[in-house]
Short mmCIF file of C-alpha atoms and ligand atoms in Angstrom, two decimals:
data_model
loop_
_atom_site.label_atom_id
_atom_site.label_comp_id
_atom_site.label_asym_id
_atom_site.label_seq_id
_atom_site.Cartn_x
_atom_site.Cartn_y
_atom_site.Cartn_z
CA MET A 170 -11.90 -2.44 -29.48
CA GLU A 171 -13.41 -5.38 -28.43
CA LEU A 172 -16.21 -4.57 -25.27
CA LEU A 173 -15.93 -6.87 -22.50
CA ASN A 174 -19.15 -8.08 -22.24
CA GLY A 175 -20.41 -9.09 -18.89
CA LYS A 176 -24.13 -9.00 -19.47
CA GLU A 177 -24.03 -11.29 -22.61
CA THR A 178 -21.10 -13.72 -20.70
CA PHE A 179 -23.74 -13.82 -18.27
CA PHE A 180 -26.58 -14.67 -19.84
CA ALA A 181 -25.15 -17.56 -21.01
CA ILE A 182 -24.02 -18.76 -18.10
CA ARG A 183 -27.36 -18.83 -16.57
CA GLU A 184 -28.85 -20.92 -19.71
CA GLU A 185 -26.17 -23.50 -19.02
CA LEU A 186 -26.93 -23.38 -15.31
CA THR A 187 -31.53 -23.23 -16.44
CA GLU A 188 -30.42 -26.20 -18.24
CA LYS A 189 -28.45 -28.05 -15.35
CA VAL A 190 -31.17 -27.83 -12.94
CA ASN A 191 -33.90 -29.04 -15.20
CA SER A 192 -32.23 -32.03 -15.68
CA LEU A 193 -31.53 -32.62 -12.56
CA LYS A 194 -35.34 -31.83 -11.53
CA GLN A 195 -36.65 -34.48 -14.25
CA GLN A 196 -34.01 -36.94 -12.45
CA GLY A 197 -36.66 -36.46 -9.12
CA ARG A 198 -33.42 -34.68 -7.47
CA ARG A 199 -34.26 -31.38 -5.97
CA ALA A 200 -33.22 -28.27 -6.83
CA PRO A 201 -29.31 -26.14 -5.58
CA HIS A 202 -30.42 -23.98 -2.61
CA LEU A 203 -28.35 -20.59 -1.37
CA ALA A 204 -29.56 -18.67 1.50
CA ALA A 205 -28.69 -14.81 1.80
CA ILE A 206 -28.52 -13.13 6.13
CA LEU A 207 -29.04 -9.58 5.54
CA VAL A 208 -28.46 -7.84 8.45
CA GLY A 209 -30.02 -4.11 9.16
CA GLY A 210 -29.83 -4.13 4.91
CA PHE A 211 -29.56 -0.53 4.01
CA GLY A 212 -29.44 0.88 0.07
CA PRO A 213 -26.48 -1.43 -1.43
CA SER A 214 -26.87 -3.93 -0.01
CA ILE A 215 -30.41 -4.44 -0.22
CA THR A 216 -29.69 -4.21 -4.27
CA TYR A 217 -27.47 -6.84 -4.26
CA VAL A 218 -29.54 -9.13 -2.39
CA ASN A 219 -32.61 -8.65 -4.04
CA ALA A 220 -31.04 -9.00 -7.63
CA LYS A 221 -28.91 -11.93 -5.54
CA VAL A 222 -32.35 -14.12 -5.29
CA LYS A 223 -33.42 -12.34 -7.72
CA ASP A 224 -30.96 -14.25 -10.33
CA CYS A 225 -31.68 -18.08 -7.87
CA GLU A 226 -35.55 -18.21 -8.69
CA ARG A 227 -35.27 -16.87 -13.12
CA ILE A 228 -32.53 -20.47 -12.98
CA GLY A 229 -34.50 -22.37 -10.51
CA PHE A 230 -32.83 -22.50 -8.25
CA GLY A 231 -34.30 -22.92 -3.99
CA SER A 232 -33.08 -19.53 -2.34
CA SER A 233 -34.03 -18.12 0.95
CA LEU A 234 -33.82 -13.80 2.40
CA ILE A 235 -33.04 -14.00 5.78
CA GLU A 236 -33.91 -10.41 6.99
CA LEU A 237 -32.50 -9.69 10.80
CA PRO A 238 -32.91 -6.25 12.85
CA ALA A 239 -29.64 -3.45 12.41
CA ASP A 240 -29.08 -3.52 16.29
CA VAL A 241 -29.21 -7.85 16.58
CA THR A 242 -26.82 -9.54 18.44
CA GLU A 243 -23.55 -11.04 17.20
CA GLU A 244 -24.16 -13.99 19.01
CA ALA A 245 -28.19 -13.71 17.79
CA LEU A 246 -26.47 -13.95 13.97
CA LEU A 247 -24.17 -16.33 15.28
CA GLU A 248 -26.99 -18.38 16.07
CA LYS A 249 -28.49 -18.08 12.15
CA VAL A 250 -25.36 -18.73 11.12
CA ASN A 251 -25.23 -22.30 12.60
CA GLU A 252 -28.69 -23.33 11.73
CA LEU A 253 -27.35 -22.42 7.88
CA ASN A 254 -24.49 -24.90 8.39
CA ASN A 255 -26.74 -27.22 9.55
CA ASN A 256 -29.43 -27.81 7.18
CA PRO A 257 -29.37 -29.58 4.60
CA GLU A 258 -31.97 -28.18 2.75
CA VAL A 259 -29.51 -25.21 2.01
CA ASP A 260 -26.29 -25.81 -0.18
CA GLY A 261 -24.61 -21.80 0.50
CA PHE A 262 -24.97 -18.82 1.95
CA ILE A 263 -23.83 -16.03 1.96
CA VAL A 264 -24.09 -13.33 4.96
CA GLN A 265 -24.47 -10.09 3.18
CA LEU A 266 -21.15 -7.30 4.16
CA PRO A 267 -20.67 -4.51 5.80
CA LEU A 268 -22.37 -5.55 8.84
CA PRO A 269 -23.23 -2.91 11.26
CA LYS A 270 -20.33 -1.92 13.38
CA HIS A 271 -20.93 -3.52 16.26
CA ILE A 272 -21.09 -7.14 14.60
CA ASN A 273 -17.06 -8.77 14.06
CA GLU A 274 -16.94 -9.24 10.63
CA ASN A 275 -14.46 -12.32 11.06
CA ASN A 276 -16.15 -13.66 13.77
CA ILE A 277 -19.09 -14.13 11.34
CA ILE A 278 -16.77 -15.26 8.71
CA GLU A 279 -15.14 -17.87 9.93
CA ALA A 280 -17.90 -19.63 11.95
CA ILE A 281 -19.55 -20.27 8.30
CA ASN A 282 -19.20 -24.10 7.31
CA PRO A 283 -16.41 -23.22 4.42
CA LYS A 284 -18.15 -25.93 1.97
CA LYS A 285 -20.95 -24.00 2.44
CA ASP A 286 -19.04 -20.40 1.94
CA VAL A 287 -20.05 -19.47 -1.24
CA ASP A 288 -19.19 -16.22 -0.98
CA GLY A 289 -15.51 -18.04 -0.83
CA PHE A 290 -14.60 -16.18 1.93
CA HIS A 291 -13.28 -18.21 5.05
CA PRO A 292 -9.71 -18.48 5.60
CA VAL A 293 -9.76 -22.48 4.34
CA ASN A 294 -11.41 -21.46 0.88
CA VAL A 295 -9.12 -18.43 0.87
CA GLY A 296 -5.91 -20.74 1.80
CA LYS A 297 -6.73 -23.26 -0.58
CA MET A 298 -6.95 -21.14 -3.02
CA VAL A 299 -4.02 -19.43 -2.42
CA LEU A 300 -2.08 -22.77 -2.73
CA GLY A 301 -4.13 -23.97 -5.44
CA LEU A 302 -6.23 -26.41 -4.08
CA PRO A 303 -10.20 -26.60 -5.22
CA SER A 304 -12.16 -23.92 -3.08
CA PHE A 305 -14.78 -21.03 -3.29
CA VAL A 306 -13.47 -18.38 -5.32
CA PRO A 307 -15.00 -15.08 -4.23
CA ALA A 308 -17.36 -13.63 -6.51
CA THR A 309 -16.22 -11.00 -8.02
CA PRO A 310 -12.37 -12.23 -9.34
CA TYR A 311 -13.81 -16.14 -9.81
CA GLY A 312 -16.64 -14.55 -12.54
CA ILE A 313 -13.18 -11.69 -13.71
CA VAL A 314 -11.53 -14.98 -14.35
CA GLU A 315 -14.65 -16.31 -16.44
CA MET A 316 -15.48 -13.13 -18.30
CA LEU A 317 -11.86 -13.71 -19.44
CA ASP A 318 -11.96 -17.09 -20.40
CA ARG A 319 -14.93 -17.84 -21.70
CA ASN A 320 -13.64 -14.31 -24.47
CA ASN A 321 -10.31 -15.88 -25.56
CA ILE A 322 -8.47 -13.91 -23.51
CA GLU A 323 -5.11 -15.40 -23.08
CA THR A 324 -3.11 -14.96 -19.95
CA GLU A 325 -0.07 -16.59 -19.94
CA GLY A 326 2.98 -15.27 -20.04
CA LYS A 327 0.85 -11.47 -19.58
CA HIS A 328 1.85 -8.99 -17.43
CA CYS A 329 -1.06 -8.95 -15.53
CA VAL A 330 -1.47 -5.15 -13.33
CA VAL A 331 -4.19 -5.03 -10.61
CA ILE A 332 -5.06 -2.00 -8.88
CA GLY A 333 -6.43 -2.76 -5.56
CA ARG A 334 -5.56 -4.50 -2.63
CA SER A 335 -8.62 -5.95 -0.60
CA ASN A 336 -9.83 -9.36 -0.18
CA ILE A 337 -12.38 -9.67 -2.07
CA VAL A 338 -11.40 -8.45 -4.91
CA GLY A 339 -7.50 -6.61 -6.02
CA THR A 340 -5.67 -9.97 -4.19
CA PRO A 341 -7.50 -12.69 -4.79
CA MET A 342 -7.28 -11.48 -8.14
CA SER A 343 -3.87 -11.18 -8.41
CA ILE A 344 -3.29 -14.80 -7.16
CA LEU A 345 -5.75 -15.71 -9.40
CA LEU A 346 -3.65 -15.20 -12.67
CA SER A 347 -0.51 -15.77 -11.32
CA ARG A 348 -1.75 -19.89 -10.53
CA LYS A 349 -0.24 -22.60 -12.79
CA ALA A 350 -3.53 -22.71 -14.41
CA ASN A 351 -5.57 -21.35 -17.40
CA PRO A 352 -6.62 -18.77 -17.13
CA GLY A 353 -3.99 -18.19 -15.09
CA ASN A 354 0.17 -18.07 -15.60
CA CYS A 355 0.44 -14.29 -15.80
CA THR A 356 3.14 -12.66 -13.90
CA VAL A 357 1.10 -10.41 -11.79
CA THR A 358 2.19 -6.91 -10.08
CA LEU A 359 -0.42 -5.63 -7.41
CA VAL A 360 -0.38 -2.37 -6.77
CA HIS A 361 -2.08 -0.06 -4.10
CA SER A 362 -1.99 3.72 -2.58
CA ARG A 363 0.85 3.07 -1.07
CA THR A 364 2.57 2.71 -4.49
CA LYS A 365 5.03 5.24 -5.56
CA ASP A 366 4.38 6.31 -10.14
CA LEU A 367 1.75 3.28 -10.17
CA ALA A 368 1.24 5.03 -13.81
CA SER A 369 4.75 3.44 -14.99
CA TYR A 370 3.81 -0.02 -13.38
CA THR A 371 0.41 0.12 -14.93
CA LYS A 372 1.28 1.62 -18.99
CA GLN A 373 4.03 -2.12 -18.68
CA ALA A 374 0.80 -3.97 -18.61
CA ASP A 375 -1.04 -6.40 -21.32
CA ILE A 376 -3.89 -6.85 -18.57
CA LEU A 377 -4.81 -4.57 -16.53
CA ILE A 378 -7.18 -4.99 -13.11
CA ALA A 379 -8.98 -2.03 -11.47
CA ALA A 380 -10.34 -2.13 -8.15
CA ILE A 381 -9.63 1.01 -6.90
CA GLY A 382 -12.94 2.14 -5.47
CA LYS A 383 -11.96 6.30 -7.53
CA ALA A 384 -14.34 7.28 -10.71
CA HIS A 385 -12.32 7.51 -13.12
CA PHE A 386 -9.03 6.98 -11.83
CA VAL A 387 -7.82 5.48 -14.89
CA LYS A 388 -6.58 7.50 -17.52
CA ALA A 389 -5.35 7.04 -21.33
CA ASP A 390 -2.48 8.21 -20.69
CA MET A 391 -1.52 5.41 -17.94
CA VAL A 392 -2.36 2.38 -20.57
CA LYS A 393 -0.20 1.36 -22.73
CA ASP A 394 -1.72 0.22 -26.11
CA GLY A 395 -3.69 -2.44 -27.15
CA ALA A 396 -3.76 -4.00 -22.91
CA VAL A 397 -6.79 -6.06 -22.12
CA ILE A 398 -9.01 -3.47 -19.42
CA VAL A 399 -11.18 -4.61 -17.12
CA ASP A 400 -12.87 -1.79 -14.68
CA VAL A 401 -14.12 -3.30 -11.48
CA GLY A 402 -15.21 -0.08 -10.12
CA ILE A 403 -18.87 0.96 -9.38
CA HIS A 404 -19.99 4.60 -8.80
CA ARG A 405 -23.21 6.31 -9.00
CA ILE A 406 -22.88 10.23 -10.65
CA GLU A 407 -26.05 12.64 -10.75
CA ASP A 408 -27.35 12.67 -14.13
CA THR A 409 -30.61 14.51 -15.05
CA THR A 410 -30.94 12.70 -18.45
CA LYS A 411 -32.04 10.16 -16.99
CA LYS A 412 -35.09 8.49 -15.59
CA SER A 413 -33.29 7.75 -12.38
CA GLY A 414 -31.20 10.56 -11.59
CA TYR A 415 -28.35 8.69 -11.61
CA ARG A 416 -26.03 6.29 -13.80
CA LEU A 417 -22.98 4.38 -12.75
CA ILE A 418 -19.06 4.83 -14.15
CA GLY A 419 -16.01 3.04 -13.16
CA ASP A 420 -12.64 2.86 -11.61
CA VAL A 421 -11.88 3.82 -15.23
CA ASP A 422 -12.11 6.25 -18.01
CA PHE A 423 -13.80 4.69 -20.64
CA ASP A 424 -14.44 6.78 -23.35
CA GLU A 425 -10.57 7.77 -23.37
CA VAL A 426 -9.34 4.27 -22.29
CA SER A 427 -11.23 2.29 -25.12
CA LYS A 428 -9.78 4.35 -28.00
CA LYS A 429 -6.72 2.61 -26.95
CA CYS A 430 -7.07 -0.73 -25.82
CA SER A 431 -7.62 -4.40 -27.08
CA HIS A 432 -10.73 -5.12 -25.03
CA ILE A 433 -12.48 -3.79 -22.11
CA SER A 434 -15.12 -3.90 -19.59
CA PRO A 435 -17.94 -1.00 -19.54
CA VAL A 436 -19.28 0.10 -16.61
CA PRO A 437 -22.29 -1.52 -16.10
CA GLY A 438 -22.66 -4.23 -18.27
CA GLY A 439 -18.43 -5.65 -17.26
CA VAL A 440 -17.70 -6.54 -13.86
CA GLY A 441 -21.14 -6.57 -12.06
CA PRO A 442 -23.18 -9.43 -13.57
CA MET A 443 -20.47 -11.59 -13.88
CA THR A 444 -20.33 -11.47 -10.16
CA ARG A 445 -23.83 -12.41 -9.91
CA ALA A 446 -22.77 -15.36 -12.53
CA GLY A 447 -19.45 -16.03 -10.06
CA LEU A 448 -22.05 -16.90 -6.47
CA LEU A 449 -24.25 -18.67 -8.65
CA LEU A 450 -21.54 -21.26 -9.85
CA ASN A 451 -19.92 -21.48 -7.06
CA THR A 452 -23.64 -22.27 -5.22
CA MET A 453 -23.92 -25.33 -8.22
CA ARG A 454 -20.92 -26.70 -6.60
CA ALA A 455 -21.63 -26.65 -3.26
CA TYR A 456 -24.72 -28.69 -4.17
CA GLU A 457 -21.89 -31.16 -6.61
CA ALA A 458 -20.09 -31.40 -3.86
CA LYS A 459 -22.41 -32.28 -1.92
P1 NAP B 251 -11.67 -1.24 -1.44
O1 NAP B 251 -12.07 -2.66 -0.31
O2 NAP B 251 -11.84 0.41 -1.07
O3 NAP B 251 -9.40 -1.49 -1.51
C1 NAP B 251 -9.19 -0.19 -2.89
C2 NAP B 251 -8.09 -0.90 -2.99
O4 NAP B 251 -7.28 0.14 -3.75
C3 NAP B 251 -7.43 -0.63 -1.63
O5 NAP B 251 -6.59 -1.39 -2.10
C4 NAP B 251 -6.09 0.25 -1.64
O6 NAP B 251 -5.25 0.54 -1.44
C5 NAP B 251 -6.06 0.97 -3.45
N1 NAP B 251 -6.44 2.05 -3.79
C6 NAP B 251 -7.60 3.33 -2.26
N2 NAP B 251 -7.26 4.37 -3.80
C7 NAP B 251 -5.66 3.88 -4.13
C8 NAP B 251 -4.91 4.98 -5.63
N3 NAP B 251 -4.77 5.99 -5.52
N4 NAP B 251 -3.76 4.52 -6.22
C9 NAP B 251 -3.25 3.37 -6.05
N5 NAP B 251 -4.72 2.42 -4.92
C10 NAP B 251 -5.39 2.95 -4.34
O7 NAP B 251 -12.51 -1.49 -2.73
P2 NAP B 251 -13.09 -2.98 -3.28
O8 NAP B 251 -14.09 -3.95 -2.30
O9 NAP B 251 -11.85 -4.50 -3.89
O10 NAP B 251 -13.70 -2.38 -4.17
C11 NAP B 251 -12.85 -1.69 -5.06
C12 NAP B 251 -13.84 -1.12 -6.22
O11 NAP B 251 -14.96 -2.41 -7.28
C13 NAP B 251 -15.28 0.10 -5.97
O12 NAP B 251 -15.50 1.40 -6.56
C14 NAP B 251 -16.19 -1.37 -5.31
O13 NAP B 251 -17.31 -0.22 -5.36
C15 NAP B 251 -16.27 -2.19 -7.06
N6 NAP B 251 -16.85 -3.08 -6.77
C16 NAP B 251 -17.09 -4.19 -7.50
C17 NAP B 251 -18.07 -4.72 -7.67
C18 NAP B 251 -19.07 -5.85 -8.93
O14 NAP B 251 -19.11 -6.92 -8.56
N7 NAP B 251 -18.53 -4.82 -10.19
C19 NAP B 251 -17.80 -6.25 -7.43
C20 NAP B 251 -16.81 -5.70 -5.38
C21 NAP B 251 -16.33 -4.41 -5.52
P3 NAP B 251 -4.80 0.74 -0.23
O15 NAP B 251 -4.87 -0.87 -0.15
O16 NAP B 251 -2.76 1.00 0.53
O17 NAP B 251 -5.67 1.39 0.84
#
């Protein structure tokens, strides 16, 4: 079994981007700039946004964090989005989700200029992705495609089973791997909570992508020998042996499944860092497209 080491792949991408930024600066050009809006940040959102800002600093991108209170009105948030749309120094920006309940997320996503939508959530980018046109692809599926590619995982002609159909992971993942492209050219099956006899599909998978949001859902008896396993899930479980008091586990029962598969992405250190890579790559592309 080989690990799909997302952390190492992320470090390699970070190195490549750092070199690009240094070269831009040597030419007297400004660096790419990513902005993030955080509304009434609670636990995980603050951690995610801070990691994104730190990644930017590390590779020499400009970054700005705009923090708004939890009771900000939808109008005020839309105004902020508009400001960033019109700021020529900002190449791309994200609005960290989820938003408070009184704000309609779709209204916010649709207000973002698709050319700056580095999260790839705007309907224009989703539509272009479906049509196979150049677009911003959501960071997690983008990162997974990069991880498969850079680890020389053959996808052509393989049967890929994706568990989960969310707009940010499962659905775009199924579209990207069924595209006439490399990586791609898979035969894709997308399964979800209404699928009957789910294991009968997962057992057929050459490549299994688990994006369910249920800790250790995928067990060894659901997996074919020699399959490639990508674990998207992230769950905190109590662990008194750790200084933090918790550890992270995925949607896949790593100890069981790793004995059976050819490759597996660990949690932590697999898809998580690749998601961070996806956002940085999208920001560089937004800058280059200008
Ligand atoms: P989500 O929006 O909750 O979607 C979960 C999907 O799994 C849904 O399509 C749901 O089906 C399906 N599902 C739930 N229970 C199921 C079951 N028992 N059998 C079959 N399908 C089932 O989650 P998400 O945003 O895609 O995220 C999934 C996981 O990935 C979470 O643990 C999340 O924290 C993690 N995540 C990690 C990263 C990263 O960077 N590593 C990024 C994003 C998300 P229905 O559609 O029928 O409800």
